[in-house]
mmCIF file of C-alpha atoms and ligand atoms in Angstrom:
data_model
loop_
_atom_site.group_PDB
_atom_site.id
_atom_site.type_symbol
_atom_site.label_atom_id
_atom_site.label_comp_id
_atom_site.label_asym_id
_atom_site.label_seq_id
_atom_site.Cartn_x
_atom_site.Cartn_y
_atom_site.Cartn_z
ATOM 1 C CA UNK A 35 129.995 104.012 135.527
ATOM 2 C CA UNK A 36 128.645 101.907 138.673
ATOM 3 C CA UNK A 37 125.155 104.033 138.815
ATOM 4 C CA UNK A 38 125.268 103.468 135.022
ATOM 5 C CA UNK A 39 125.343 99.821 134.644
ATOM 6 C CA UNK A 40 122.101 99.308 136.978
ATOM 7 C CA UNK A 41 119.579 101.095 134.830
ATOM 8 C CA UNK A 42 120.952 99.728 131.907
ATOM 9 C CA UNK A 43 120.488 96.348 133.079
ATOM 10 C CA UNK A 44 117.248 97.145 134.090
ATOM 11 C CA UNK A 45 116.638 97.837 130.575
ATOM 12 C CA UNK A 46 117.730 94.928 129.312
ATOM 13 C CA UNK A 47 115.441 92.439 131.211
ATOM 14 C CA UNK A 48 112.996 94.541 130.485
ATOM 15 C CA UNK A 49 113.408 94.395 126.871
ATOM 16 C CA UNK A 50 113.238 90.575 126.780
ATOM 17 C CA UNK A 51 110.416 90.742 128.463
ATOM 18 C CA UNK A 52 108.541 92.960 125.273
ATOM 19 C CA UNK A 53 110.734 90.508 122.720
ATOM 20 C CA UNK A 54 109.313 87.562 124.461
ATOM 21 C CA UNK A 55 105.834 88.605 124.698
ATOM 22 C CA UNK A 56 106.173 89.573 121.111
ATOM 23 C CA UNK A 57 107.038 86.388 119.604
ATOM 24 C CA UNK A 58 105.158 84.335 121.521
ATOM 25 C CA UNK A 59 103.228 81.061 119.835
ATOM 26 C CA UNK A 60 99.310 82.259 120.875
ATOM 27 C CA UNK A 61 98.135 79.867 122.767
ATOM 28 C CA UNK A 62 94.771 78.173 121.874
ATOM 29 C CA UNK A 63 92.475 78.273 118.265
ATOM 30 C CA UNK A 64 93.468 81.523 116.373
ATOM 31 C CA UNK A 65 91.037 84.187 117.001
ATOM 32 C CA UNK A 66 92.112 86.221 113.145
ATOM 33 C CA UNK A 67 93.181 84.849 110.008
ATOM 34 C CA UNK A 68 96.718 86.285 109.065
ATOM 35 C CA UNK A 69 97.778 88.514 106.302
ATOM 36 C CA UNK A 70 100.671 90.388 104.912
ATOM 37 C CA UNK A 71 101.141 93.088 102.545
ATOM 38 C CA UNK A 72 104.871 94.239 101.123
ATOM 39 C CA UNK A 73 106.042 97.009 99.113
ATOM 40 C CA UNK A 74 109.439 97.230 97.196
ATOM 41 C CA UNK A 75 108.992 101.321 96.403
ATOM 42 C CA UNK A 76 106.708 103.647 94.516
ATOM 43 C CA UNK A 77 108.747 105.210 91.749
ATOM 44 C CA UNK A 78 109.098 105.350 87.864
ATOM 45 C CA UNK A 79 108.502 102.427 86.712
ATOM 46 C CA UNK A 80 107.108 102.005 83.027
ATOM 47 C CA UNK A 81 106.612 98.812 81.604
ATOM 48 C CA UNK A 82 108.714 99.538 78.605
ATOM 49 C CA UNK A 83 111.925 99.955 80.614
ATOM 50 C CA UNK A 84 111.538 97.034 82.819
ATOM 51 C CA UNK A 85 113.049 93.917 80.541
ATOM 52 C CA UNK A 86 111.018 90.676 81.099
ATOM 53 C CA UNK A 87 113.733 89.081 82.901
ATOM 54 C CA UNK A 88 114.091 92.200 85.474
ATOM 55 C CA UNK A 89 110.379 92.163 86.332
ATOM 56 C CA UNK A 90 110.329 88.441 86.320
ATOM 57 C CA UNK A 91 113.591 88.666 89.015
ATOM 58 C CA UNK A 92 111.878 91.012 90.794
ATOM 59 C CA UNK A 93 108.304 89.163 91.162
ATOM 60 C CA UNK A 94 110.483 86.475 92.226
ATOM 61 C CA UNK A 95 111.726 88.573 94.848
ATOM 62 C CA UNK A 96 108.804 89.702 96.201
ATOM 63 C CA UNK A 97 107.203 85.927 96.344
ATOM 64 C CA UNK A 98 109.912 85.279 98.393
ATOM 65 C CA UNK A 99 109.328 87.628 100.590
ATOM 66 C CA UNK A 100 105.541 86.980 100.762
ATOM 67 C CA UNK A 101 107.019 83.301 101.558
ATOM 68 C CA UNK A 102 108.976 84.433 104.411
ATOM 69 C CA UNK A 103 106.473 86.528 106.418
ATOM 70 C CA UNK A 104 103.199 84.167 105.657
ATOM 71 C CA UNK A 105 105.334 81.870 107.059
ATOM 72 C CA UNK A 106 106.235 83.398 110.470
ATOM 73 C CA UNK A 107 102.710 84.143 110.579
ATOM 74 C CA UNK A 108 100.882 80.428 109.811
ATOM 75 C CA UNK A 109 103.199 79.312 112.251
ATOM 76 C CA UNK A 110 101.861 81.380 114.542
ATOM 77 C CA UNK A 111 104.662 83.492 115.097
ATOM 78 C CA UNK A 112 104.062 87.299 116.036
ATOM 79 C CA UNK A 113 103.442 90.128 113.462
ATOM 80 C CA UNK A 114 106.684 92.185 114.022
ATOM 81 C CA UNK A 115 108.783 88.956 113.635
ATOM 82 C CA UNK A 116 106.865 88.431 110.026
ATOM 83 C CA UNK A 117 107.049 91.903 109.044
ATOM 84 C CA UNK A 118 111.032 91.693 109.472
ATOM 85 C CA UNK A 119 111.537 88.676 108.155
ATOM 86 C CA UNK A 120 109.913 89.919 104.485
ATOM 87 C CA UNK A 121 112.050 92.876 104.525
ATOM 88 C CA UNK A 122 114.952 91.275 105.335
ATOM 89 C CA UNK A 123 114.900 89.036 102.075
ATOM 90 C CA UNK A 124 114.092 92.331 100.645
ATOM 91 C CA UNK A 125 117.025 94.436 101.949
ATOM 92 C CA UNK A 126 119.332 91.178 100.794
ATOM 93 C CA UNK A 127 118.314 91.506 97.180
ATOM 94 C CA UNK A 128 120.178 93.929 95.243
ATOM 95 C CA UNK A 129 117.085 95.083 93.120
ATOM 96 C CA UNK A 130 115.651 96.938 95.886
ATOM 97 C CA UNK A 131 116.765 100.001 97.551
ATOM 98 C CA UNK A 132 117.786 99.122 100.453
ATOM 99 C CA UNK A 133 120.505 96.624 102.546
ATOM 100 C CA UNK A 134 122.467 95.465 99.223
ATOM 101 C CA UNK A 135 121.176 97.607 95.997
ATOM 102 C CA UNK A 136 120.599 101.001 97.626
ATOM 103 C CA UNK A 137 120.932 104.014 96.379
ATOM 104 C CA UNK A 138 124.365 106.312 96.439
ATOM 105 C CA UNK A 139 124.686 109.443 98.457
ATOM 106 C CA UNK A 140 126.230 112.796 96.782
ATOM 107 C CA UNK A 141 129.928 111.537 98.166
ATOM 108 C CA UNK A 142 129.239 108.150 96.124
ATOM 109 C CA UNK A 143 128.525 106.213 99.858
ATOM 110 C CA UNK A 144 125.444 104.503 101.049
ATOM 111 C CA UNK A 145 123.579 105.755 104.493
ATOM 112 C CA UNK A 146 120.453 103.720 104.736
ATOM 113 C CA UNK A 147 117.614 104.105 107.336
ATOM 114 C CA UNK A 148 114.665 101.513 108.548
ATOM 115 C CA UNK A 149 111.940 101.822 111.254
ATOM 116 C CA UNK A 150 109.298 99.231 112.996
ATOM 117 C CA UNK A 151 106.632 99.830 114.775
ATOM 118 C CA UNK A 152 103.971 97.412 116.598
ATOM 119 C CA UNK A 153 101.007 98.205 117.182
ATOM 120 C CA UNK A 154 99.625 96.405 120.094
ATOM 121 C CA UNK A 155 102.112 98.294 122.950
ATOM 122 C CA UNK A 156 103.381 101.232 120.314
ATOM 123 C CA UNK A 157 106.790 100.373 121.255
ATOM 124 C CA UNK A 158 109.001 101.264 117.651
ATOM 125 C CA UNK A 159 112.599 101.431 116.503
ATOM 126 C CA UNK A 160 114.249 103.056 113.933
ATOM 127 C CA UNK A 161 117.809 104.003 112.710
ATOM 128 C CA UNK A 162 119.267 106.891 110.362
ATOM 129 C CA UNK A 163 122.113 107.225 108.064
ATOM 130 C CA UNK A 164 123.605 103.805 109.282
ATOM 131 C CA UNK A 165 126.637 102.836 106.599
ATOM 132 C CA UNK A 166 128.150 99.604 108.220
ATOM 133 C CA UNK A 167 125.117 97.567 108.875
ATOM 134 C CA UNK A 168 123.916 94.653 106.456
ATOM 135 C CA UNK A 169 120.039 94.916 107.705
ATOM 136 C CA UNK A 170 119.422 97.701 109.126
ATOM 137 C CA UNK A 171 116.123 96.974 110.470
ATOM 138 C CA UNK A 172 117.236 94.287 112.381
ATOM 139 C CA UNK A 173 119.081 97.386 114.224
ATOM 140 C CA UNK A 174 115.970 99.236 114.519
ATOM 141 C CA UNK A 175 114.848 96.134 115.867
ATOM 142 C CA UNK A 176 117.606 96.151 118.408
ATOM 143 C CA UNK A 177 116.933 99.946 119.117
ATOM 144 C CA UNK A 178 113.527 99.195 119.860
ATOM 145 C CA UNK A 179 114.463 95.978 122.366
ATOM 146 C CA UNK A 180 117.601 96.412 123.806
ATOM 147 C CA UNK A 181 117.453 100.610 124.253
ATOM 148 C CA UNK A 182 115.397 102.906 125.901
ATOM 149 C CA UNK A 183 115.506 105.168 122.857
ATOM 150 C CA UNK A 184 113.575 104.912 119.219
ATOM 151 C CA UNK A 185 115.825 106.818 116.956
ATOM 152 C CA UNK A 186 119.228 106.354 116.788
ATOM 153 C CA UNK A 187 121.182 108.360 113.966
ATOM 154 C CA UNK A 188 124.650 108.056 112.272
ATOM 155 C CA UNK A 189 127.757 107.315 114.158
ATOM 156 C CA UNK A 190 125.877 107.023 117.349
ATOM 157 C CA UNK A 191 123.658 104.177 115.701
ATOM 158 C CA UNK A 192 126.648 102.363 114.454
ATOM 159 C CA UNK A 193 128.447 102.794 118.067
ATOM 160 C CA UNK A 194 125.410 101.024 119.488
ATOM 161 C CA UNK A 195 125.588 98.288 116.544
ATOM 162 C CA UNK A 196 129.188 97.684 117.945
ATOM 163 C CA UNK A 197 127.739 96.397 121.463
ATOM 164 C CA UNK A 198 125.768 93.616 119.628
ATOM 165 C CA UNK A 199 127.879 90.713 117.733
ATOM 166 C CA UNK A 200 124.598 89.337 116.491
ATOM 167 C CA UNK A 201 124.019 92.758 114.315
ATOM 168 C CA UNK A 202 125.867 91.526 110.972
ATOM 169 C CA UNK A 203 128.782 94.433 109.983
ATOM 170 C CA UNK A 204 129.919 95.472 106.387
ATOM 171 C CA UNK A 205 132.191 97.670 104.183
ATOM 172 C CA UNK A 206 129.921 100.178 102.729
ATOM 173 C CA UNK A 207 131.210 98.669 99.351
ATOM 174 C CA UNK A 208 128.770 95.710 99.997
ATOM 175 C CA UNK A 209 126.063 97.830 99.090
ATOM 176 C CA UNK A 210 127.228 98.841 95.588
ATOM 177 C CA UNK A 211 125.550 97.650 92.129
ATOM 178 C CA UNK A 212 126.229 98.893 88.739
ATOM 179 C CA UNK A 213 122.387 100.395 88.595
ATOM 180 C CA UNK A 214 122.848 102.059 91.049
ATOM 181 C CA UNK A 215 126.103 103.373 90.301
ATOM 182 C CA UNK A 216 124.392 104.546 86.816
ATOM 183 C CA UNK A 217 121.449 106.845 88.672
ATOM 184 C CA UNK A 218 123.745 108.321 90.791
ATOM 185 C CA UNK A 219 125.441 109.883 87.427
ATOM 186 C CA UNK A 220 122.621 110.864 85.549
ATOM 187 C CA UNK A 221 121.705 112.245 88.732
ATOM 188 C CA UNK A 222 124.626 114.283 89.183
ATOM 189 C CA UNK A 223 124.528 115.178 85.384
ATOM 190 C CA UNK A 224 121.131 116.394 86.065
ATOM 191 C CA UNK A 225 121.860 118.548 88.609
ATOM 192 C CA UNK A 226 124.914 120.619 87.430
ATOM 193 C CA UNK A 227 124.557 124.352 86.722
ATOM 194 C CA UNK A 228 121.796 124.370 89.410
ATOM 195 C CA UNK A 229 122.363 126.183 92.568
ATOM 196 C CA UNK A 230 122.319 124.260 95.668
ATOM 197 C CA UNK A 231 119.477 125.400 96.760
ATOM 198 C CA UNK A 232 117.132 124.544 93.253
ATOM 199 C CA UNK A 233 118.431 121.353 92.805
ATOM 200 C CA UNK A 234 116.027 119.430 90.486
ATOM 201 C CA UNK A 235 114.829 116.078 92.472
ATOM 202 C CA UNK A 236 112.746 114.631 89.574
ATOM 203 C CA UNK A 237 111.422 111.116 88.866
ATOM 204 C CA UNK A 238 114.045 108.252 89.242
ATOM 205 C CA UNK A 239 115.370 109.735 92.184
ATOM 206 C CA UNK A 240 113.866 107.726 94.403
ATOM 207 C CA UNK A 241 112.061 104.229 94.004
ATOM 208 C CA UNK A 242 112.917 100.740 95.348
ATOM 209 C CA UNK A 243 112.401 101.620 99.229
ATOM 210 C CA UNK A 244 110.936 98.508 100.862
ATOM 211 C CA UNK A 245 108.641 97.659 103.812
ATOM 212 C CA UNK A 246 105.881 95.284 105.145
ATOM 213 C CA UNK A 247 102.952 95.534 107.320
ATOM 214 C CA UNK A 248 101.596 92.235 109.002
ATOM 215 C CA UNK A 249 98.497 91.004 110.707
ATOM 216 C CA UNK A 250 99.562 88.025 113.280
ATOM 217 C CA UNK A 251 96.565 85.307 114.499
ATOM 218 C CA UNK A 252 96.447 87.429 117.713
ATOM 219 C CA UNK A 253 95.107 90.233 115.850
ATOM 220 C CA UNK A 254 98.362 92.307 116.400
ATOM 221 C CA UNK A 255 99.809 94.297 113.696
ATOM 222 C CA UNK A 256 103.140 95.538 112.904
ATOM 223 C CA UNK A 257 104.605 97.777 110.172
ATOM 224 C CA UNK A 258 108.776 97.826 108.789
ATOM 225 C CA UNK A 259 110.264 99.723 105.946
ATOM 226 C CA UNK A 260 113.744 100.200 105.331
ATOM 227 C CA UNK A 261 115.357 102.346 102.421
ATOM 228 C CA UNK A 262 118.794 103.580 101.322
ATOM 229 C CA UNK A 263 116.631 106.899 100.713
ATOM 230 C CA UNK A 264 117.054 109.321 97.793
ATOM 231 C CA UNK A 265 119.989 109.365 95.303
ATOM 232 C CA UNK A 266 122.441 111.952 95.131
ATOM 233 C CA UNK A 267 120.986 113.091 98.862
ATOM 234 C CA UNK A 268 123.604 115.253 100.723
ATOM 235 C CA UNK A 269 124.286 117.120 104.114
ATOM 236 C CA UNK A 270 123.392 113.437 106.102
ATOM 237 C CA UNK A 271 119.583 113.567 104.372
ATOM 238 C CA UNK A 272 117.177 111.601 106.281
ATOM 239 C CA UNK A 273 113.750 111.059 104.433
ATOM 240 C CA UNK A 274 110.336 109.955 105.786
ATOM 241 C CA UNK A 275 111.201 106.101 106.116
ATOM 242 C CA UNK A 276 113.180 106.048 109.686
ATOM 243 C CA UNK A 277 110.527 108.448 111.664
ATOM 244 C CA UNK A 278 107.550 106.944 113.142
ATOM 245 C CA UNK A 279 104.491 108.232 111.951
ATOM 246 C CA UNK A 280 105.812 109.358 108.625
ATOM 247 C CA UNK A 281 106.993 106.847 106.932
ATOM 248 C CA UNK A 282 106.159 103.416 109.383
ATOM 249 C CA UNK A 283 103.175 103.360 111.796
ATOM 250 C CA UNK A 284 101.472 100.638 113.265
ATOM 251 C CA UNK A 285 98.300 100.904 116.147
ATOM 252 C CA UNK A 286 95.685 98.484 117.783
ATOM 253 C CA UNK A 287 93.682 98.734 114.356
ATOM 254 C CA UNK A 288 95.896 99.730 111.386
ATOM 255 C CA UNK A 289 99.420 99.771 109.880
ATOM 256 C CA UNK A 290 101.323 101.257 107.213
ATOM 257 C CA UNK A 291 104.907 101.624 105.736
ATOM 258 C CA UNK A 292 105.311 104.358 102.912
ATOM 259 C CA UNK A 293 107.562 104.651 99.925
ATOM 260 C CA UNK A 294 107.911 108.072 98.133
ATOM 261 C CA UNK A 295 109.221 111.467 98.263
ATOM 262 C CA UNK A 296 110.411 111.467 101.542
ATOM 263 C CA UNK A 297 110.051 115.549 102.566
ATOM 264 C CA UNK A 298 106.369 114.919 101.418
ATOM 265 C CA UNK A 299 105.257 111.947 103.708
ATOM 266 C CA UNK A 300 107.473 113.556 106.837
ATOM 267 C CA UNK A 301 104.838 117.305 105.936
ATOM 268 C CA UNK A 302 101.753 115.319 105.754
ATOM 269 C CA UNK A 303 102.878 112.541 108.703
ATOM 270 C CA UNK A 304 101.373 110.433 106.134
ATOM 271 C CA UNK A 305 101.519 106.713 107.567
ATOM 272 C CA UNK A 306 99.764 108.233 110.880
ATOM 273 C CA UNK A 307 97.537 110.457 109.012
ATOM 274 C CA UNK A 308 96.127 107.365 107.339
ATOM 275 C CA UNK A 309 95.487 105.132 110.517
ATOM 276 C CA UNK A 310 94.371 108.616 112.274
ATOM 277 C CA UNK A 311 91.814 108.746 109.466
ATOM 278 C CA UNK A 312 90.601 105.302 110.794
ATOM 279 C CA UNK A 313 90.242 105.817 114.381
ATOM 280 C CA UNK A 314 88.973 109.116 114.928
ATOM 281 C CA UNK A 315 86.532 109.343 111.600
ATOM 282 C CA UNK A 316 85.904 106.076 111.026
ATOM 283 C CA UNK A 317 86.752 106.025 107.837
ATOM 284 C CA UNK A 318 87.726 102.648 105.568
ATOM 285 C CA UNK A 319 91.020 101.671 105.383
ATOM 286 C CA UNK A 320 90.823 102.398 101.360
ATOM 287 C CA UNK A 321 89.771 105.786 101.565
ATOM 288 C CA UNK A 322 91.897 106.909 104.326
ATOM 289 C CA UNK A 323 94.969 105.544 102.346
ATOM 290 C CA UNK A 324 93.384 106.831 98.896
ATOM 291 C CA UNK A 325 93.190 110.440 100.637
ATOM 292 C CA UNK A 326 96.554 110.663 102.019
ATOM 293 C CA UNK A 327 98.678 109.369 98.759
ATOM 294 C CA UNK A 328 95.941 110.255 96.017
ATOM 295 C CA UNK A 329 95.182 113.875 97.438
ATOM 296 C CA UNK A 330 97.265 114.960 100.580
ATOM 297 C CA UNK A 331 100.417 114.281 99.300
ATOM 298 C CA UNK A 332 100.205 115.763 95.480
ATOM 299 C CA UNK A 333 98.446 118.431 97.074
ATOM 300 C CA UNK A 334 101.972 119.761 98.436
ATOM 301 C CA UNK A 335 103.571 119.176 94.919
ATOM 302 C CA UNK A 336 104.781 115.273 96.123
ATOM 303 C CA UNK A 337 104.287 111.624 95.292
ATOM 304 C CA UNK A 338 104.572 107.926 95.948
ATOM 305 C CA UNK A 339 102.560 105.293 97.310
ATOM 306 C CA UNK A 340 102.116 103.511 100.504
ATOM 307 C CA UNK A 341 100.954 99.520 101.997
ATOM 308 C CA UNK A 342 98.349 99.766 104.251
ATOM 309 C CA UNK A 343 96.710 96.518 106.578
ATOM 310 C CA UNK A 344 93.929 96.815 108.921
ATOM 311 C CA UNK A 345 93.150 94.628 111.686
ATOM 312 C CA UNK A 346 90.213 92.903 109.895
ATOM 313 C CA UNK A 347 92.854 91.908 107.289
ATOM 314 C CA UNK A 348 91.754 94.474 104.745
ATOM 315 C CA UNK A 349 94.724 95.872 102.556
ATOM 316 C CA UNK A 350 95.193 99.331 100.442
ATOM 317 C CA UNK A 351 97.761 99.733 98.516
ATOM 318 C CA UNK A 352 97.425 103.474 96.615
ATOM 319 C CA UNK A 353 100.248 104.898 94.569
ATOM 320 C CA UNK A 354 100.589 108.429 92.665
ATOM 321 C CA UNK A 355 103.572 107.334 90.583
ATOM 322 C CA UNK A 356 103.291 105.180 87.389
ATOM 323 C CA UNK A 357 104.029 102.021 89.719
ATOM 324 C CA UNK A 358 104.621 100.502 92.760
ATOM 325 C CA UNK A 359 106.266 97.067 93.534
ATOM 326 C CA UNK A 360 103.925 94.951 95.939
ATOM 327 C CA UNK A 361 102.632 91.940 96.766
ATOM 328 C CA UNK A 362 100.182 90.551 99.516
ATOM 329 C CA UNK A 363 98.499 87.460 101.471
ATOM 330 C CA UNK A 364 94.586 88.169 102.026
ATOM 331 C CA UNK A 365 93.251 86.329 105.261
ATOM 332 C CA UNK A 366 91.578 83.966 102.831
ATOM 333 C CA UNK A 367 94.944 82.896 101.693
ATOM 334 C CA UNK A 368 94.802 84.901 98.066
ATOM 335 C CA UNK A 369 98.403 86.011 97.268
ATOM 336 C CA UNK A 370 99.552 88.276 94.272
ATOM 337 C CA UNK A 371 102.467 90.323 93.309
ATOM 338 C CA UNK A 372 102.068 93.930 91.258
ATOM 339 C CA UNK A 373 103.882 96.295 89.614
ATOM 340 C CA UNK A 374 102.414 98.474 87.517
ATOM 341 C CA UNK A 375 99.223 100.718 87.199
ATOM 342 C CA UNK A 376 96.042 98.505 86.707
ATOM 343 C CA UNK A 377 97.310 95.326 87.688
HETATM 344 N N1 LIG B 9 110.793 107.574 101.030
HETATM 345 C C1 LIG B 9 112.195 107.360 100.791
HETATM 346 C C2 LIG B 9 112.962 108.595 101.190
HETATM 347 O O1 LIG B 9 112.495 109.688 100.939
HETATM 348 C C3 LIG B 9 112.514 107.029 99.379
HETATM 349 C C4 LIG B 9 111.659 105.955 98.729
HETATM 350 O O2 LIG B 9 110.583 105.638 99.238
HETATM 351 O O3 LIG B 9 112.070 105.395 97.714
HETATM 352 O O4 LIG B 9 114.043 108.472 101.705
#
């Protein structure tokens, strides 16, 4: 126990040394003009069965959001702190899936999963299948600062969540809605008379995963996404959106959270493959995203979308799906939200 307690202390100074250096007001004129870009999943989404007040709700929802990480960033605050704070009004809202609102699991329970990364020193957290914890990226958050680890996974994650009061606790119940509820069933109707093996994961699955990637005025960027994963998922399922490099990635230059059919983005390692694209073959943020979720990923017989930022504020956005909930904050100051194809 004695030989124990050093390291671990060690540890801990050290990680307030990372959280401080992270947050830190830059000192001085602002060398780069901030922006933010958000996603609230890839999915089916058709204009016909949204209802005006749903879409309206969920625009609303995304603007505040937008509101919540522009303003970590105009204040100066660092890029992992804004990319949080947008997905943590998104994991709150129930129309979203993840925190409150996500999906069921086979056994009618939640398990949710969320990752960060930031760029600047690489340092990341993430946790899996976590069924007690109200934002779960705040505990990736506290993986990534207050652990020497990156991943933590199920009742290990939720053991570690027990040594820190300030990670907020809750019955799984919390994260039940009625929608929800409803795609679980047709799920399950879907599935029955299908062996195990064959079972058909078909659009409406998934959707409703959210995430953020933000540019701070020190020209650091940091990626988050956080999802309740796919519905009806069994055997303790963990998709693309808790591993680094598949689902959240963030570098000196580039950052990216995904939202799609999970097995897809964790075969094509698509949020490094994108960011890879950009430092080794110089390629534009746009067409590195584009080839990733327009070609890579449909390629292998898979879909969704992804939020990319780059560190001269440009932003991608490509989806394979009829739509994609997003908004964003050019460096100019430009903001819009989007939903569907065209927009
Ligand atoms: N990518 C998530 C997963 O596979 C689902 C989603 O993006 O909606 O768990």
């Amino acid at each position: 126990m004695r030989l124990l307690a050093v390291p671990l202390l060690v540890i801990a100074v050290m990680s307030t040394q990372v959280h401080a250096a992270s947050s830190q007001t830059p000192s001085g004129a602002s060398k780069h003009a901030v922006a933010l870009v958000i996603h609230g999943g890839a999915g089916v989404i058709e204009r016909d069965a949204l209802s005006g007040g749903d879409e309206a709700a969920i625009r609303a929802d995304l603007d505040r959001a937008l509101d919540a990480g522009h303003a970590v960033l105009v204040a100066g605050g660092g890029a992992l702190d804004a990319a949080i704070a947008a997905v943590q009004v998104l994991e709150d809202s129930p129309r979203f899936n993840a925190g409150k609102g996500a999906v069921y699991s086979a056994d009618g329970t939640h398990e949710l999963d969320a990752s960060l990364m930031q760029g600047f020193d690489r340092s990341a957290g993430a946790v899996a299948g976590v069924t007690t914890i109200r934002n779960p990226i705040l505990l990736a958050r506290a993986v990534m600062e207050r652990s020497p680890h990156v991943l933590l996974a199920g009742a290990g994650a939720e053991a570690f969540a027990d040594l820190h009061d300030d990670i907020a606790r809750v019955p799984n119940s919390y994260f039940d809605t009625e929608e929800r509820r409803r795609q679980l069933e047709i799920a399950q109707d879907r599935e029955r008379g299908h062996a195990l093996d064959a079972l058909p994961t078909v659009g409406g699955t998934y959707f409703g995963t959210v995430g953020a990637v933000a540019l701070d005025a020190q020209g650091r960027i940091a990626a988050a996404t956080s999802t309740g994963g796919m519905t009806n998922k069994r055997w303790s399922r963990v998709g693309d959106s808790p591993l680094i490099g598949a689902g959240t990635w963030a570098d000196e230059r580039c950052g990216v959270s995904g939202t799609g059919w999970g097995e897809f983005f964790i075969r094509n390692a698509v949020a490094h493959d994108i960011c890879a694209r950009v430092a080794y073959r110089g390629d534009s943020l746009r067409d590195a995203a584009d080839e990733v979720l327009l070609r890579r990923v449909p390629a292998l017989g898979g879909d969704g979308g992804a939020i990319a930022l780059d560190v001269d504020g440009n932003i991608a956005m490509p989806f394979s799906t009829s739509g994609m909930y997003r908004g964003w904050v050019n460096p100019d100051g430009t903001r819009g939200t989007a939903i569907f194809r065209g927009e």
